[in-house]
Coordinates of C-alpha atoms and ligand atoms in Angstrom, one line a residue:
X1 CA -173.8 34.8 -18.4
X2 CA -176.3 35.9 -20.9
X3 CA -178.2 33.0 -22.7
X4 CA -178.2 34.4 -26.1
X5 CA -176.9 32.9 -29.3
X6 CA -173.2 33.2 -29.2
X7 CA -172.5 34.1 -32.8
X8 CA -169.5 36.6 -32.6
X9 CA -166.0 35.1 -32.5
X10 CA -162.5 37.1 -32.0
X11 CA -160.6 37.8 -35.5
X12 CA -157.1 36.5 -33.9
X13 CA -158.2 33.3 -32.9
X14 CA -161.4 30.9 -33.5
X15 CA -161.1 28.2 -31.1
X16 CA -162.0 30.8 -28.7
X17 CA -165.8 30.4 -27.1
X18 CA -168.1 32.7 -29.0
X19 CA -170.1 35.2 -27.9
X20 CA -173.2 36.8 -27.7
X21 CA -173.7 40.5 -29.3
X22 CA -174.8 41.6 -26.2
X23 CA -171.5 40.4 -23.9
X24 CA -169.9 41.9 -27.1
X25 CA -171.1 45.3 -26.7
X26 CA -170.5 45.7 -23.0
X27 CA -166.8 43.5 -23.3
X28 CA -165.6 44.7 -26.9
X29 CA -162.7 43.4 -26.2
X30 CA -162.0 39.5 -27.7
X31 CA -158.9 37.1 -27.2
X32 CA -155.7 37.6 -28.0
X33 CA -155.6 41.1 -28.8
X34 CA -158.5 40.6 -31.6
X35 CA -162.0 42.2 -32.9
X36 CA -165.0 40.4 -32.3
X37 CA -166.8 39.7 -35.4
X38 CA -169.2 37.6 -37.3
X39 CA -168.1 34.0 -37.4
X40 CA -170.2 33.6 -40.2
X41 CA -172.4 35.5 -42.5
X42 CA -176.4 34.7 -43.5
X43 CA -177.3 34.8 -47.3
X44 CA -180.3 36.3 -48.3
X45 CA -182.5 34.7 -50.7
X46 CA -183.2 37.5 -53.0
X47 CA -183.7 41.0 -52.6
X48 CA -187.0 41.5 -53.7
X49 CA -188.6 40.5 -50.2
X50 CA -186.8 43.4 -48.8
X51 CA -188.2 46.3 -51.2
X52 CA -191.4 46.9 -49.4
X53 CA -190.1 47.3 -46.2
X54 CA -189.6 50.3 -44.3
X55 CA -185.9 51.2 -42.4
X56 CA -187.3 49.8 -39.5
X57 CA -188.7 47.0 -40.3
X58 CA -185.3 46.1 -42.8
X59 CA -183.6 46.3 -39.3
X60 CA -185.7 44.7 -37.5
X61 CA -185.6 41.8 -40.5
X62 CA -181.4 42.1 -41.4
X63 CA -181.0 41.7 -37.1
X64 CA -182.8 38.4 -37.1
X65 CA -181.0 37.2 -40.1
X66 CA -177.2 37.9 -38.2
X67 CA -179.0 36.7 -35.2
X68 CA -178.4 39.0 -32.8
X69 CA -180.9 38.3 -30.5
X70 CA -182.2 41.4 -29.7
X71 CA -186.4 41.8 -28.7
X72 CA -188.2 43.7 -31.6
X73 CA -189.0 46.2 -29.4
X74 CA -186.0 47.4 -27.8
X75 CA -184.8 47.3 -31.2
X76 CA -187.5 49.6 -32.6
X77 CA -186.7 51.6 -29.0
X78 CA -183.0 51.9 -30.1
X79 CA -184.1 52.4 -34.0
X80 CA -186.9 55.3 -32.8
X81 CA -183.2 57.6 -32.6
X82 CA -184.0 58.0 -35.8
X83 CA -187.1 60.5 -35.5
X84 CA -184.3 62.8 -34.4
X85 CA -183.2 62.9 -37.9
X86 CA -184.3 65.8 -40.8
X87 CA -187.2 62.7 -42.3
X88 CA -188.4 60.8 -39.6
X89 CA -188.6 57.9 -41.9
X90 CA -185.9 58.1 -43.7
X91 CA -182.8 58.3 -42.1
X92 CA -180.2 57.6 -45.2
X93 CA -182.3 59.3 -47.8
X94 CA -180.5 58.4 -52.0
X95 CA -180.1 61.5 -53.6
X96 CA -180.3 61.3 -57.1
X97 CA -177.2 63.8 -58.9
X98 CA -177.7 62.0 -62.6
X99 CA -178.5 59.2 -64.3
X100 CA -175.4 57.9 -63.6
X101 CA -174.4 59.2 -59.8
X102 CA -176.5 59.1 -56.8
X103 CA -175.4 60.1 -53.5
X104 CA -176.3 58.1 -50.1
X105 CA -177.2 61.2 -47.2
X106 CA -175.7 59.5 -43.9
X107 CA -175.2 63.1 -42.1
X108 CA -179.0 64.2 -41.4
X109 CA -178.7 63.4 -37.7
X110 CA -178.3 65.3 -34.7
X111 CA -174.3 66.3 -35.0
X112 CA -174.4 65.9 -38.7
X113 CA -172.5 63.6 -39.7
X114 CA -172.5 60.0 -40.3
X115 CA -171.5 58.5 -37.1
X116 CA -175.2 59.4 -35.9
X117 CA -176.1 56.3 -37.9
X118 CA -174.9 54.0 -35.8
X119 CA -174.1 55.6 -32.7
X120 CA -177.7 57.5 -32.1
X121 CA -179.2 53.5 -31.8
X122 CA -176.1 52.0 -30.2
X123 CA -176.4 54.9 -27.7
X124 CA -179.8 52.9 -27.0
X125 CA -178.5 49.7 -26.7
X126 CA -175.6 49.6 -25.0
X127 CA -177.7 51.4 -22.4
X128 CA -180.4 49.4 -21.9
X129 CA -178.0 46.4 -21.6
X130 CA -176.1 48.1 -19.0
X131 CA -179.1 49.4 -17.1
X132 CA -180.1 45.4 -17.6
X133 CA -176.6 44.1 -16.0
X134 CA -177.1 46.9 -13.1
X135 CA -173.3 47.9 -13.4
X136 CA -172.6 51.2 -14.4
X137 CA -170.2 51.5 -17.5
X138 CA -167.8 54.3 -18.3
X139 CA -167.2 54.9 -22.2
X140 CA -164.1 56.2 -22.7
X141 CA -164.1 58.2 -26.4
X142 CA -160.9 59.6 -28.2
X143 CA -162.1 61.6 -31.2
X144 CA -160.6 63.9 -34.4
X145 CA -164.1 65.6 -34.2
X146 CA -166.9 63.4 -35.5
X147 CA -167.1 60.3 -32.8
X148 CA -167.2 62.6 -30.0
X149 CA -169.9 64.7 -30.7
X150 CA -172.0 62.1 -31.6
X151 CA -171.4 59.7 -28.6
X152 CA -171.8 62.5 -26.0
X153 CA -175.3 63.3 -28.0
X154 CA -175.9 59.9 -27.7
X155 CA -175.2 59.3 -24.4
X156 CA -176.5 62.2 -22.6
X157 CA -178.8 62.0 -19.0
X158 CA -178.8 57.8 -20.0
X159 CA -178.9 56.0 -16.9
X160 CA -175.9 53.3 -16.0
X161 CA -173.5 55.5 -18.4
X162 CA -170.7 58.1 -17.7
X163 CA -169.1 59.4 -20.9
X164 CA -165.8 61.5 -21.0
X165 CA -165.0 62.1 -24.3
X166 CA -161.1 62.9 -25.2
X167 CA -160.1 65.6 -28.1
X168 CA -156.9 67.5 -29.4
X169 CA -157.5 71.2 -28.2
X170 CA -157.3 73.3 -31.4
X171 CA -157.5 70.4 -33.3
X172 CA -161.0 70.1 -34.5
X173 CA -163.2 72.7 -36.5
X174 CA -164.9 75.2 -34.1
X175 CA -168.8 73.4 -34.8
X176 CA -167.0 70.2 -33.6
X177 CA -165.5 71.6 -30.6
X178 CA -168.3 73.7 -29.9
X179 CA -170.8 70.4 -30.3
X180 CA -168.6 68.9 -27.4
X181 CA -167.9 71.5 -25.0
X182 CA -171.4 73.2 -24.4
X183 CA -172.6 69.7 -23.8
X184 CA -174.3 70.1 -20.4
X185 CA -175.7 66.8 -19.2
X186 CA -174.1 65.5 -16.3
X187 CA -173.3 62.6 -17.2
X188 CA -170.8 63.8 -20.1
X189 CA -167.2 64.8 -19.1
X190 CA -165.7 66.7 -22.3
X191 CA -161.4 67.0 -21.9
X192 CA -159.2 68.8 -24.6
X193 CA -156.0 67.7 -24.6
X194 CA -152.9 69.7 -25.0
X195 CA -152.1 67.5 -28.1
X196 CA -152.6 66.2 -31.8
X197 CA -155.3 63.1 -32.4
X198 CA -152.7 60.6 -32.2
X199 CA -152.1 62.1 -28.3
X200 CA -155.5 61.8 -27.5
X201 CA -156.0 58.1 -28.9
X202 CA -153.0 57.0 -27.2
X203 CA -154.4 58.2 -24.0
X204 CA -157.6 56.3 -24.4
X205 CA -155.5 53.4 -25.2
X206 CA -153.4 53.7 -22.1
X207 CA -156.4 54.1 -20.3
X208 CA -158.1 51.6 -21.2
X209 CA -154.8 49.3 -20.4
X210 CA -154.5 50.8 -17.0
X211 CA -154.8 48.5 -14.6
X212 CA -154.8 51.1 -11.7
X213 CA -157.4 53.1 -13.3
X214 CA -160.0 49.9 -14.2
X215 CA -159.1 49.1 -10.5
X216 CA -160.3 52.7 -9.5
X217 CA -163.3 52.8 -11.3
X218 CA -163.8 49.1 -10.1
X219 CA -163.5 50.3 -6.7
X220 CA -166.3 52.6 -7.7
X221 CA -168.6 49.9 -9.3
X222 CA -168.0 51.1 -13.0
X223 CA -166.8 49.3 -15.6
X224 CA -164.8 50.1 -18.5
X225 CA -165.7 50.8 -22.7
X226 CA -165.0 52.8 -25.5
X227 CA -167.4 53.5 -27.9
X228 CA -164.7 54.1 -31.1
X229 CA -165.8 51.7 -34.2
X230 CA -163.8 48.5 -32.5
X231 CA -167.2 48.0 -31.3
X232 CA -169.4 45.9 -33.3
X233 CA -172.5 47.1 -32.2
X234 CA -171.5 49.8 -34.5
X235 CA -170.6 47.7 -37.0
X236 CA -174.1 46.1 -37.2
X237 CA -175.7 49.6 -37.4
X238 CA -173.9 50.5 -40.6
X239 CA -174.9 47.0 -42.7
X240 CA -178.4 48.2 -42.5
X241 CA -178.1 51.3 -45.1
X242 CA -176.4 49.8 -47.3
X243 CA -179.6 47.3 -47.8
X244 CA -181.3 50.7 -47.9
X245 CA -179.3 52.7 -50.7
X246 CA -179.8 49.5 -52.5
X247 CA -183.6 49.4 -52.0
X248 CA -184.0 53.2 -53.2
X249 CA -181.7 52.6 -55.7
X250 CA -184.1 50.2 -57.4
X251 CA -187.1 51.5 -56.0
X252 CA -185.9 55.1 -58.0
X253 CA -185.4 53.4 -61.3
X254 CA -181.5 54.3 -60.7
X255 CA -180.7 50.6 -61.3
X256 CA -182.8 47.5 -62.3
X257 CA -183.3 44.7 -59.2
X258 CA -180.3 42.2 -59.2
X259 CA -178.1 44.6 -61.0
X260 CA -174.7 45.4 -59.4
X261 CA -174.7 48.9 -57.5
X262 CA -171.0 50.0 -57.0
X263 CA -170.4 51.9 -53.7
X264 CA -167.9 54.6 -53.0
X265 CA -166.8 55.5 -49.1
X266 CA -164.7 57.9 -48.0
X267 CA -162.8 55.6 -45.7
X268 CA -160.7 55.9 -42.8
X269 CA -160.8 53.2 -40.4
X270 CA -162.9 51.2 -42.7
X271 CA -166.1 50.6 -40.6
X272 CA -168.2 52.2 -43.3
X273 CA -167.1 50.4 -45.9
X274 CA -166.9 47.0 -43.6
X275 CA -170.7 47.8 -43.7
X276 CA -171.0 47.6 -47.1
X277 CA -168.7 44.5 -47.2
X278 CA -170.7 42.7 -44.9
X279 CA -173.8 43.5 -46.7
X280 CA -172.2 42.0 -49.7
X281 CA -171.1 38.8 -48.6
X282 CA -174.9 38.4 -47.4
X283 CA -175.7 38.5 -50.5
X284 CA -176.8 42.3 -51.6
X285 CA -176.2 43.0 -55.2
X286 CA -173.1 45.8 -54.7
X287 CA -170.6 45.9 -57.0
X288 CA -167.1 47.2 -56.1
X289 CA -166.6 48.8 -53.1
X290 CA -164.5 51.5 -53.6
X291 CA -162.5 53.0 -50.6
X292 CA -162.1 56.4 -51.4
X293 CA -158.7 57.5 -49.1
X294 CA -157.0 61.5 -48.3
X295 CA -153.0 61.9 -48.5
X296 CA -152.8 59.2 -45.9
X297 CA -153.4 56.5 -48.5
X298 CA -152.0 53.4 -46.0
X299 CA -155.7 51.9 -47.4
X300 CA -156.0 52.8 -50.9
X301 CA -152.2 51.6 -51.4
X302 CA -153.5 48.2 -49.5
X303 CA -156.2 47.6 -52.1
X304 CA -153.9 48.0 -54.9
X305 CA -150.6 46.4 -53.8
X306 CA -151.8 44.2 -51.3
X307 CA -149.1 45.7 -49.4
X308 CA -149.9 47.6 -45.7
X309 CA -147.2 49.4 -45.0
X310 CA -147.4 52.4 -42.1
X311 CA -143.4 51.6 -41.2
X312 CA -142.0 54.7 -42.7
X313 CA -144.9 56.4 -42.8
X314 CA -146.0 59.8 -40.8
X315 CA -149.9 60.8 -40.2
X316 CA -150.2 63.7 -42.4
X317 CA -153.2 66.6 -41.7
X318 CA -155.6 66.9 -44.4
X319 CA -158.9 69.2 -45.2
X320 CA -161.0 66.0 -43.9
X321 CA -159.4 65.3 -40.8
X322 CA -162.0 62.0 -39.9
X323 CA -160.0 60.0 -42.6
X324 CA -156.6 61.3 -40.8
X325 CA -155.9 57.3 -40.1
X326 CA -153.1 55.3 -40.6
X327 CA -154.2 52.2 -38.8
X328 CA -157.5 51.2 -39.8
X329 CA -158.4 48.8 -37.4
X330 CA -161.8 47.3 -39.3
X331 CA -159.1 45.7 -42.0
X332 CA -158.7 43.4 -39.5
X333 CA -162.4 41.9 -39.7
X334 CA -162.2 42.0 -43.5
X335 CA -159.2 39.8 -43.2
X336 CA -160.7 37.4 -40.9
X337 CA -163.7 37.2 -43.3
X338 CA -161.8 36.3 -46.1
X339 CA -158.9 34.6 -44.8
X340 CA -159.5 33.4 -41.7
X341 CA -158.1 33.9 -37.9
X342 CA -154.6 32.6 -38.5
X343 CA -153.8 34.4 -41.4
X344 CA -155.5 37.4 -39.5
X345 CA -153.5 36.8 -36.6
X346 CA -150.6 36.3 -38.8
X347 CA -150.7 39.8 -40.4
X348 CA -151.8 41.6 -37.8
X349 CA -148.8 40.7 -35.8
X350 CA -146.6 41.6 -38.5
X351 CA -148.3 44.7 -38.4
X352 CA -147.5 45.6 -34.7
X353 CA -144.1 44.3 -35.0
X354 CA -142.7 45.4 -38.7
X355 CA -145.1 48.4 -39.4
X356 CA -146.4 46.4 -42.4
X357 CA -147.8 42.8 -43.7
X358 CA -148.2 41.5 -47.2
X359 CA -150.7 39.7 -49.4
X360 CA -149.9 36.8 -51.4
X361 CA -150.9 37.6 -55.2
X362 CA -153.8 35.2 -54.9
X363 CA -155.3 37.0 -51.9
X364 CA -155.2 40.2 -53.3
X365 CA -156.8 39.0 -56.1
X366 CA -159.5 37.9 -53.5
X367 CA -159.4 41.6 -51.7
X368 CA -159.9 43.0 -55.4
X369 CA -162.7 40.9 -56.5
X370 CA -164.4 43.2 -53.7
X371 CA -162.8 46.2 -53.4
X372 CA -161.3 48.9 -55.2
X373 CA -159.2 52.4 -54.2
X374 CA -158.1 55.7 -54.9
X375 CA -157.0 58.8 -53.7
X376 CA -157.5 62.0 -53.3
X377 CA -154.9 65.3 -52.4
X378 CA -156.4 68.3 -50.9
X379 CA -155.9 70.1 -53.7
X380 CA -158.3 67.8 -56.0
X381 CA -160.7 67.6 -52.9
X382 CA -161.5 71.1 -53.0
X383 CA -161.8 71.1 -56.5
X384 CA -164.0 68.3 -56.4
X385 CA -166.1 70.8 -54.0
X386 CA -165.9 73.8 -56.1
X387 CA -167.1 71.0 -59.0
X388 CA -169.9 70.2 -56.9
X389 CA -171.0 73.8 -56.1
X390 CA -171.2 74.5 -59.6
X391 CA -173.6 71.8 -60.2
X392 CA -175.7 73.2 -57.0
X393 CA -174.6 70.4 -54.7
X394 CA -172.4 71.7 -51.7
X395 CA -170.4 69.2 -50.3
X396 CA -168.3 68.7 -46.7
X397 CA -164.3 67.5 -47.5
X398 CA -165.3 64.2 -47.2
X399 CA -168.3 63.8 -49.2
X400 CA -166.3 65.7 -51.7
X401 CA -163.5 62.6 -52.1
X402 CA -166.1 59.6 -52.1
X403 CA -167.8 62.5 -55.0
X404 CA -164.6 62.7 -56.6
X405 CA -163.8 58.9 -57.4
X406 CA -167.1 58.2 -58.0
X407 CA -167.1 60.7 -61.0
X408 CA -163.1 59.6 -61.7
X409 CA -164.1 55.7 -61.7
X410 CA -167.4 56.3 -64.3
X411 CA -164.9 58.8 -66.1
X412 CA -162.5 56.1 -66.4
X413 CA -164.8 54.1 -67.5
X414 CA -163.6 51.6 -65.2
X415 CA -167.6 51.4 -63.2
X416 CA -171.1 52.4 -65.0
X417 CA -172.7 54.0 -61.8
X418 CA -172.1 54.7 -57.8
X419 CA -173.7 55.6 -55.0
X420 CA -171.4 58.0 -52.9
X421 CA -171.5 57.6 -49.1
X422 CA -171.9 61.7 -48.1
X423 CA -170.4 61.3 -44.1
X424 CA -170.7 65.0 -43.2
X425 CA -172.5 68.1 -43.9
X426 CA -170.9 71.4 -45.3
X427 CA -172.0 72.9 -41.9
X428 CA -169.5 71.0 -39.7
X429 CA -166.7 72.2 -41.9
X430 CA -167.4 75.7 -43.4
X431 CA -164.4 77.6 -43.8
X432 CA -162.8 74.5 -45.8
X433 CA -166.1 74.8 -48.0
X434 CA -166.1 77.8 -48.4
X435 CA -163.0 78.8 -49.5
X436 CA -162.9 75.5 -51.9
X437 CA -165.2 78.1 -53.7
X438 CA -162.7 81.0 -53.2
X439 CA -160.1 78.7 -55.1
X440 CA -162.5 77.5 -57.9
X441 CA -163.3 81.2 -58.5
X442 CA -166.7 81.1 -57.5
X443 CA -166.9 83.5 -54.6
X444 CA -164.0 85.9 -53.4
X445 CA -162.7 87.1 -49.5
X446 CA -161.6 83.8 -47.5
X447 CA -162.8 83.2 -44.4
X448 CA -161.6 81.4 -41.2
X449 CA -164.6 81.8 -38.7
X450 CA -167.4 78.9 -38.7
X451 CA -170.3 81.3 -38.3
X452 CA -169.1 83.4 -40.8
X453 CA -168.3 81.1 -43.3
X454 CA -171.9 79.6 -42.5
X455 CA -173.6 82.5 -43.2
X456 CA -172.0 83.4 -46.1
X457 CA -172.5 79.4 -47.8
X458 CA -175.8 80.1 -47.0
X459 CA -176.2 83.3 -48.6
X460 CA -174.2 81.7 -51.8
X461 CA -175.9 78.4 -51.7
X462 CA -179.5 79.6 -50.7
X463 CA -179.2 76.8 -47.8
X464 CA -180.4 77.1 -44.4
X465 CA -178.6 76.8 -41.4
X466 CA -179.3 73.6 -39.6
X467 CA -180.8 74.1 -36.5
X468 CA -178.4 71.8 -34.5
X469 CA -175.3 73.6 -35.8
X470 CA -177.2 77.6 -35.5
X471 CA -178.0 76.6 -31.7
X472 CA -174.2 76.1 -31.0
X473 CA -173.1 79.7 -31.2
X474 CA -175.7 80.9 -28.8
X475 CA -175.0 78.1 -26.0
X476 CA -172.8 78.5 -22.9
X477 CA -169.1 76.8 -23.0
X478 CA -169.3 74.6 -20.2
X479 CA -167.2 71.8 -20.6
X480 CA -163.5 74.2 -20.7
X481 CA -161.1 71.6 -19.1
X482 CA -157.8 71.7 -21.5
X483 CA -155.0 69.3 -20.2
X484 CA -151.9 67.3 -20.5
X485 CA -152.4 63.7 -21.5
X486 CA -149.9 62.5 -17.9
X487 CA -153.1 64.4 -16.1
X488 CA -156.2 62.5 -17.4
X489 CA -156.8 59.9 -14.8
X490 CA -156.5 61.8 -11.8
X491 CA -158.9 64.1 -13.6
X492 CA -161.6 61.9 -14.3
X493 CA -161.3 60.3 -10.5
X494 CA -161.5 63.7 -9.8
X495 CA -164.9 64.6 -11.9
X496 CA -166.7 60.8 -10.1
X497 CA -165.8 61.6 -6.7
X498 CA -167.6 65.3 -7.5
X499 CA -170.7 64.0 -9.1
X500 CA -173.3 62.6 -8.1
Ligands
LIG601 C1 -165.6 58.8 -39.4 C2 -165.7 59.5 -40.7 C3 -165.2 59.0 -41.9 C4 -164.5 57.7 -42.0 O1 -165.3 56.6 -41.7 P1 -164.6 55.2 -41.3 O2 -165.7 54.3 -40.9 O3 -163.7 55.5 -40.2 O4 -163.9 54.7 -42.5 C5 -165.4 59.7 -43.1 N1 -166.1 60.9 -43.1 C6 -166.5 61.4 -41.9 C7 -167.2 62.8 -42.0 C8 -166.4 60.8 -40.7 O5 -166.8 61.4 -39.6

């Protein structure tokens, strides 16, 4: 038993014991079928006390505050990811666009896109905790193309840890599976399965149920995580930029101190966004927080009915496949936060039973004091990136739908100003980019190759290639194992009993 402050609580039920944010980390799982989460949230006194301080020391400062117990200097150990990242001191970096728009860079990281903000220091800590507890821990990761990159990067040659990292084979751009499969550290396994997303996260979920498998890697002293946003050592990595596009916000002159800063998110299982909440309700100065959803609106229908509804409904494939979501798990903690575990408990079950749950009228009035939503179709997201290219800012799918209903909402008039959450680079995602600006007239010839449509938004752009995503095409494929979901756990017995 660790002897740290037990602050966290599961969102299904809170006479459960708390927790630590440690034993959360290494057991993400909480009581009856729940999310651990803050059982309550610290208020800051103002924000002027945080405008001097640098992203390390905000962490250090905002850690303390949710006390989560962690020594100042593994945390700056965890935090020192960051010197990975294009400015060593600024990991998040507000772009200005105009006086009324500013965009929030979360994709400067190693695999380029925003993941790296939370899982380059998590990597860190869950680690170091492990390595602490002496028992070795297998994280299990099911990804569309973002998560996985980034937790094998973040996990590679760490001692205690074994990754293996799940993806639908011909499902991701070629960057993403190249970023996965010429991963060479030892500790990584990389499997593509003969399936959609939806195939690979139900075989995480299986696994992770499986008592004959945990038994197997018991047997084998290893126990048993995922590192998909469910954690909440996550979580807690993505509260501290918000604080920070806040702090450059004012420290740019793009708002005054204490006035309301509106933030758009391209959302898909809401864990950005539930950063930007929780930064709220400790008392940062945001103003709506505006989830920003693809085709697959289960989220953006949510905030505006107050009805969640995926009973009828089909996952639909989009241009920005890391928003291809229909259950957003991280609704969950907003619930609790607002309504508390029963009603949580309440909805949730509703939602595994019926497909769908239902707000009364006064708490969606509570959920829209907070929040507010819109869509996007593909067709209006790669406008929105032709739009952008025209005004010289070259945008990933995603970027370009939190870019979109930032410009709809001050268009509508219905917000002054936004910050836009940018999750990915145009690197990761080329072709889509690329022949956006085939469609808006701005360049002719489509393309369907990643290098070539690289080289060619390059050439249009006057960008450079990032270094990260230029390496890729050069490195050897090691990691080529493509199989059916029925044969994953014999194959990752199979990869321990060969390793070391
Ligand atoms: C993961 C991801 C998102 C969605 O973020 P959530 O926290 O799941 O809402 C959006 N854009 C990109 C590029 C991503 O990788």
């Amino acid at each position: 038993m660790s002897r740290q402050k037990a602050i966290l609580i599961s969102t299904r039920d809170d006479t459960s014991p708390k927790v630590s944010f440690k034993d959360a980390i290494l057991n993400p799982s909480a009581p009856k079928g729940g999310l651990y989460t803050f059982s309550q949230l610290p208020k800051i006194q103002s924000i002027s006390e945080f405008l001097s301080l640098s992203y390390e020391e905000l962490s250090i400062k905002l850690f303390d505050l949710l006390c989560l117990d962690i020594e100042p200097a593994l945390l700056k150990d965890c935090l020192s990811s960051y010197k990975a990242f294009d400015n060593t001191n600024n990991p998040a970096p507000l772009i200005p666009i105009d006086s009324k728009l500013a965009m929030l860079n979360l994709y400067s990281g190693p695999t380029r896109a925003f993941k790296d903000m939370a899982l380059q220091p998590f990597g860190a800590l869950l680690s170091h905790y492990a390595a602490q507890s002496e028992t070795k821990h297998m994280i299990l990761a099911a990804t569309s193309g973002d998560t996985g990159p980034a937790t094998l990067q973040s996990f590679a040659n760490k001692p205690y840890i074994k990754v293996v990292c799940l993806y639908p084979y011909k499902g991701t751009s070629d960057v993403q599976r190249l970023q996965m499969t010429t991963q060479n550290a030892k500790n990584c396994k990389v499997i593509g399965i003969k399936g959609n997303f939806d195939d690979a996260q139900s075989a995480l979920k299986s696994l992770l149920a499986s008592a004959s498998f945990t038994q197997a890697l018991k047997e084998r002293g290893i126990a048993l995580s995922a590192a998909n946003s469910l954690n909440i050592g996550r979580i807690a990595f993505q509260i501290i930029y918000h604080f920070w596009a806040y702090i450059q916000a004012c420290k740019s002159g793009f708002i005054s101190q204490g006035e309301k800063l509106p933030i758009v998110v391209p959302s898909g299982n809401f864990g950005n966004i539930l950063g930007a909440f929780f930064a709220k309700k400790m008392g940062l100065p945001l103003g709506h927080l505006v989830v920003a959803s693809n085709i697959n609106n289960v989220l953006s229908d949510f905030i505006n009915t107050g009805v969640y509804d995926i009973s009828s409904r089909h996952l639909l494939t989009s241009q920005s496949p890391a928003m291809d979501i229909l259950k957003s798990s991280n609704v969950e903690r907003m619930l609790f936060a607002l309504f508390g575990a029963k009603e949580t408990s309440a909805f949730m079950h509703s939602l595994e039973h019926n497909g769908k749950y239902q707000l009364s009228k006064a708490q969606l009035e509570i959920v829209q004091a907070d929040f507010k939503a819109l869509y996007c179709n593909d067709t209006q997201c790669l406008e929105s990136i032709a739009y952008g290219a025209k005004h010289a800012l070259i945008l990933d799918p995603h970027s370009a739908i939190a870019y979109y209903g930032a410009r709809k909402l001050i268009g509508d008039s219905l917000i002054d100003k936004a910050v836009f959450l940018a999750t990915a680079e145009w690197s990761k995602f080329a072709p889509s980019v690329w022949n956006a600006l085939v469609q808006g007239g701005l360049v002719k010839e489509t393309c369907t190759d990643d290098k070539q449509a690289i080289a060619r938004l390059c050439a249009y752009a006057g960008l450079t290639p990032p270094a990260q995503i230029q390496a890729l095409f050069e490195k050897a494929q090691i990691q080529q194992d493509v199989i059916s979901p029925s044969d994953i756990p014999s194959h990752i017995l199979q990869w321990l009993e060969s390793g070391d």
